[in-house]
Amino acid sequence: MKQPVDVVTQDAARIARAISHPVRLQILNELREGGAYVMHLTSVLGRPQANISQHLMVLREAGLVTAIREGMTVLYQISEPEVMAVLDALLILAEKRRTRQQIASGPLPEGDVHHAGRRRRGKCRCPRCRQL
Amino acid sequence: MKQPVDVVTQDAARIARAISHPVRLQILNELREGGAYVMHLTSVLGRPQANISQHLMVLREAGLVTAIREGMTVLYQISEPEVMAVLDALLILAEKRRTRQQIASGPLPEGDVHHAGRRRRGKCRCPRCRQL
DNA sequence: ATACCTTATTCCAAGAATTGAATACAGTAT
DNA sequence: ATACTGTATTCAATTCTTGGAATAAGGTAT
């Protein structure tokens, strides 16, 4: 199927650019299971609400996430499973790299690689966290 | 007020940014089978040599490709298979998207704009193309 | 209506990415 | 040495991205 490869390449580049920011990667990771509310992302990632919204706009415009209004709040979800496949491939590569570094320069005190570094702050009041 | 982002996420973002340019995506695609010489990339992609070299530097610094000097020429290769896995996941997503668009708005006309300004293939004198 | 909560958008300055042009560097010849 | 080929780097101008502040917009109450 040797077609307008360039159209696909252009779109692939746009997708990669949308993914290529640490905060946006974290957002996508948080959406992994069933999506998340903006409020939740703001709380978990510890960034100003406007900034989270800006990053969500980038992800929306790249077609990587979809927004569903639920009253006052908005639930964001990964738009299709292929998006997560890209994210996973990226994380596998990055993780492999860190493992190599770790072997070379000594172990680091860290838990699960994919959800490492942060913990929920427990003061999120999004619809989902309220139910717990 | 920056929240610490874990190392893997940062590295994944750096990798994604290195990939997120059409020319660099095309380069990676050309390296798919056994790598390619700079000369070949310049010829096939129809861009100035300096520009190709600049993009190769970005890919090198992200650890996505490796360079091997062979006399006057330099052979570039994908550094590890996981890199191609990322590229493939990206292309699958982009391709899926194009298919949807095409179904929605009908087939594209033949004279594709994206091939308009490109130099013709087949006059590459890199070590590999010379053997054919 | 007012007040409040959640999310989106606009504006703008600082910083980063991209590119062509020129140039430097490395290797192979004569 | 000089000339030539292939690749890398530097520089400067332009363009794109990012993030904070302020504010707008959408929704739910009282």
Coordinates of N, CA and C in Angstrom, one line a residue, chain B residues 8-73:
Chain B
V8 N 11.7 8.5 33.8 CA 11.2 7.8 32.6 C 10.3 8.6 31.8
T9 N 9.4 9.4 32.4 CA 8.5 10.2 31.7 C 9.3 11.3 31.0
Q10 N 10.2 11.9 31.7 CA 11.1 12.9 31.0 C 11.8 12.4 29.8
D11 N 12.3 11.2 29.9 CA 13.1 10.7 28.8 C 12.1 10.3 27.7
A12 N 10.9 9.8 28.0 CA 9.9 9.5 27.0 C 9.5 10.7 26.2
A13 N 9.4 11.8 27.0 CA 9.1 13.1 26.3 C 10.2 13.5 25.4
R14 N 11.4 13.4 25.8 CA 12.6 13.8 25.0 C 12.6 12.9 23.7
I15 N 12.3 11.6 23.9 CA 12.3 10.7 22.7 C 11.2 11.2 21.7
A16 N 10.0 11.4 22.3 CA 8.9 11.8 21.4 C 9.2 13.1 20.7
R17 N 9.8 14.0 21.4 CA 10.1 15.3 20.7 C 11.1 15.1 19.5
A18 N 12.1 14.2 19.8 CA 13.0 13.9 18.7 C 12.3 13.3 17.5
I19 N 11.3 12.5 17.7 CA 10.6 11.8 16.6 C 9.6 12.8 16.0
S20 N 9.2 13.8 16.7 CA 8.1 14.6 16.2 C 8.4 15.6 15.1
H21 N 9.1 15.2 14.1 CA 9.3 16.1 13.0 C 9.2 15.3 11.7
P22 N 8.5 15.7 10.7 CA 8.3 14.9 9.5 C 9.6 14.4 8.9
V23 N 10.6 15.3 8.8 CA 11.8 14.8 8.2 C 12.5 13.7 9.0
R24 N 12.4 13.9 10.3 CA 13.1 12.9 11.1 C 12.3 11.6 11.1
L25 N 11.0 11.6 11.0 CA 10.2 10.4 10.8 C 10.5 9.7 9.5
Q26 N 10.7 10.5 8.5 CA 11.1 9.9 7.2 C 12.4 9.3 7.3
I27 N 13.4 10.0 8.0 CA 14.7 9.4 8.1 C 14.6 8.0 8.8
L28 N 13.9 8.0 9.9 CA 13.8 6.7 10.7 C 13.2 5.7 9.8
N29 N 12.2 6.0 9.0 CA 11.6 5.1 8.1 C 12.6 4.5 7.1
E30 N 13.5 5.4 6.6 CA 14.5 5.0 5.6 C 15.5 4.1 6.2
L31 N 15.7 4.2 7.5 CA 16.7 3.4 8.2 C 16.2 2.0 8.5
R32 N 14.9 1.8 8.2 CA 14.2 0.6 8.7 C 15.0 -0.7 8.3
E33 N 15.4 -0.8 7.1 CA 16.1 -2.0 6.7 C 17.6 -1.8 6.6
G34 N 18.3 -2.1 7.6 CA 19.8 -2.1 7.6 C 20.4 -0.7 7.6
G35 N 19.6 0.3 7.9 CA 20.2 1.6 8.0 C 20.4 2.3 6.6
A36 N 21.0 3.4 6.6 CA 21.3 4.2 5.3 C 22.4 5.1 5.5
Y37 N 23.0 5.5 4.4 CA 24.1 6.5 4.4 C 23.5 7.9 4.3
V38 N 24.2 8.8 4.8 CA 23.7 10.2 4.8 C 23.4 10.6 3.4
M39 N 24.3 10.3 2.5 CA 24.1 10.6 1.1 C 22.8 10.1 0.6
H40 N 22.5 8.9 1.0 CA 21.2 8.3 0.5 C 20.0 9.1 1.1
L41 N 20.1 9.4 2.3 CA 19.0 10.2 2.9 C 18.8 11.5 2.2
T42 N 19.9 12.2 2.0 CA 19.9 13.5 1.3 C 19.2 13.3 0.0
S43 N 19.6 12.3 -0.8 CA 19.1 12.1 -2.1 C 17.6 11.7 -2.1
V44 N 17.2 10.8 -1.2 CA 15.9 10.3 -1.2 C 14.9 11.3 -0.6
L45 N 15.3 12.0 0.4 CA 14.4 13.0 1.0 C 14.4 14.4 0.3
G46 N 15.4 14.6 -0.6 CA 15.4 15.8 -1.3 C 15.6 17.1 -0.5
R47 N 16.4 17.0 0.5 CA 16.7 18.1 1.4 C 18.2 18.4 1.4
P48 N 18.6 19.6 1.7 CA 20.0 20.0 1.8 C 20.8 19.1 2.7
Q49 N 22.0 18.8 2.4 CA 22.8 17.9 3.3 C 22.9 18.4 4.7
A50 N 23.1 19.7 4.8 CA 23.3 20.2 6.2 C 22.0 20.0 7.0
N51 N 20.9 20.2 6.4 CA 19.6 20.0 7.1 C 19.5 18.5 7.6
I52 N 19.8 17.6 6.7 CA 19.7 16.2 7.0 C 20.7 15.9 8.2
S53 N 21.8 16.4 8.1 CA 22.8 16.2 9.2 C 22.3 16.8 10.5
Q54 N 21.7 17.9 10.4 CA 21.1 18.5 11.7 C 20.1 17.6 12.3
H55 N 19.2 17.1 11.5 CA 18.2 16.2 12.0 C 18.8 14.9 12.5
L56 N 19.8 14.4 11.8 CA 20.5 13.2 12.3 C 21.1 13.5 13.7
M57 N 21.6 14.7 13.9 CA 22.2 15.0 15.2 C 21.1 15.0 16.3
V58 N 19.9 15.5 16.0 CA 18.8 15.4 17.0 C 18.5 13.9 17.3
L59 N 18.5 13.1 16.3 CA 18.2 11.7 16.5 C 19.3 11.0 17.3
R60 N 20.5 11.4 17.0 CA 21.7 10.8 17.7 C 21.6 11.2 19.2
E61 N 21.4 12.5 19.4 CA 21.4 13.0 20.8 C 20.2 12.4 21.6
A62 N 19.2 12.0 21.0 CA 18.1 11.3 21.7 C 18.4 9.8 21.8
G63 N 19.5 9.3 21.2 CA 19.8 7.9 21.3 C 19.0 7.0 20.4
L64 N 18.4 7.6 19.4 CA 17.5 6.8 18.5 C 18.3 6.1 17.4
V65 N 19.4 6.7 17.0 CA 20.2 6.2 15.9 C 21.7 6.2 16.4
T66 N 22.4 5.3 15.6 CA 23.9 5.3 15.9 C 24.6 5.5 14.5
A67 N 25.7 6.1 14.6 CA 26.5 6.4 13.3 C 27.7 5.6 13.3
I68 N 28.0 5.0 12.1 CA 29.2 4.2 11.9 C 30.0 4.8 10.7
R69 N 31.2 5.3 11.0 CA 32.0 5.8 9.9 C 32.5 4.6 9.1
E70 N 32.4 4.8 7.7 CA 33.0 3.8 6.8 C 33.8 4.6 5.8
G71 N 35.0 4.9 6.1 CA 35.8 5.7 5.2 C 35.2 7.1 5.2
M72 N 34.8 7.5 4.0 CA 34.3 8.9 3.8 C 32.9 9.0 4.2
T73 N 32.2 7.9 4.1 CA 30.7 7.9 4.3 C 30.4 7.5 5.7

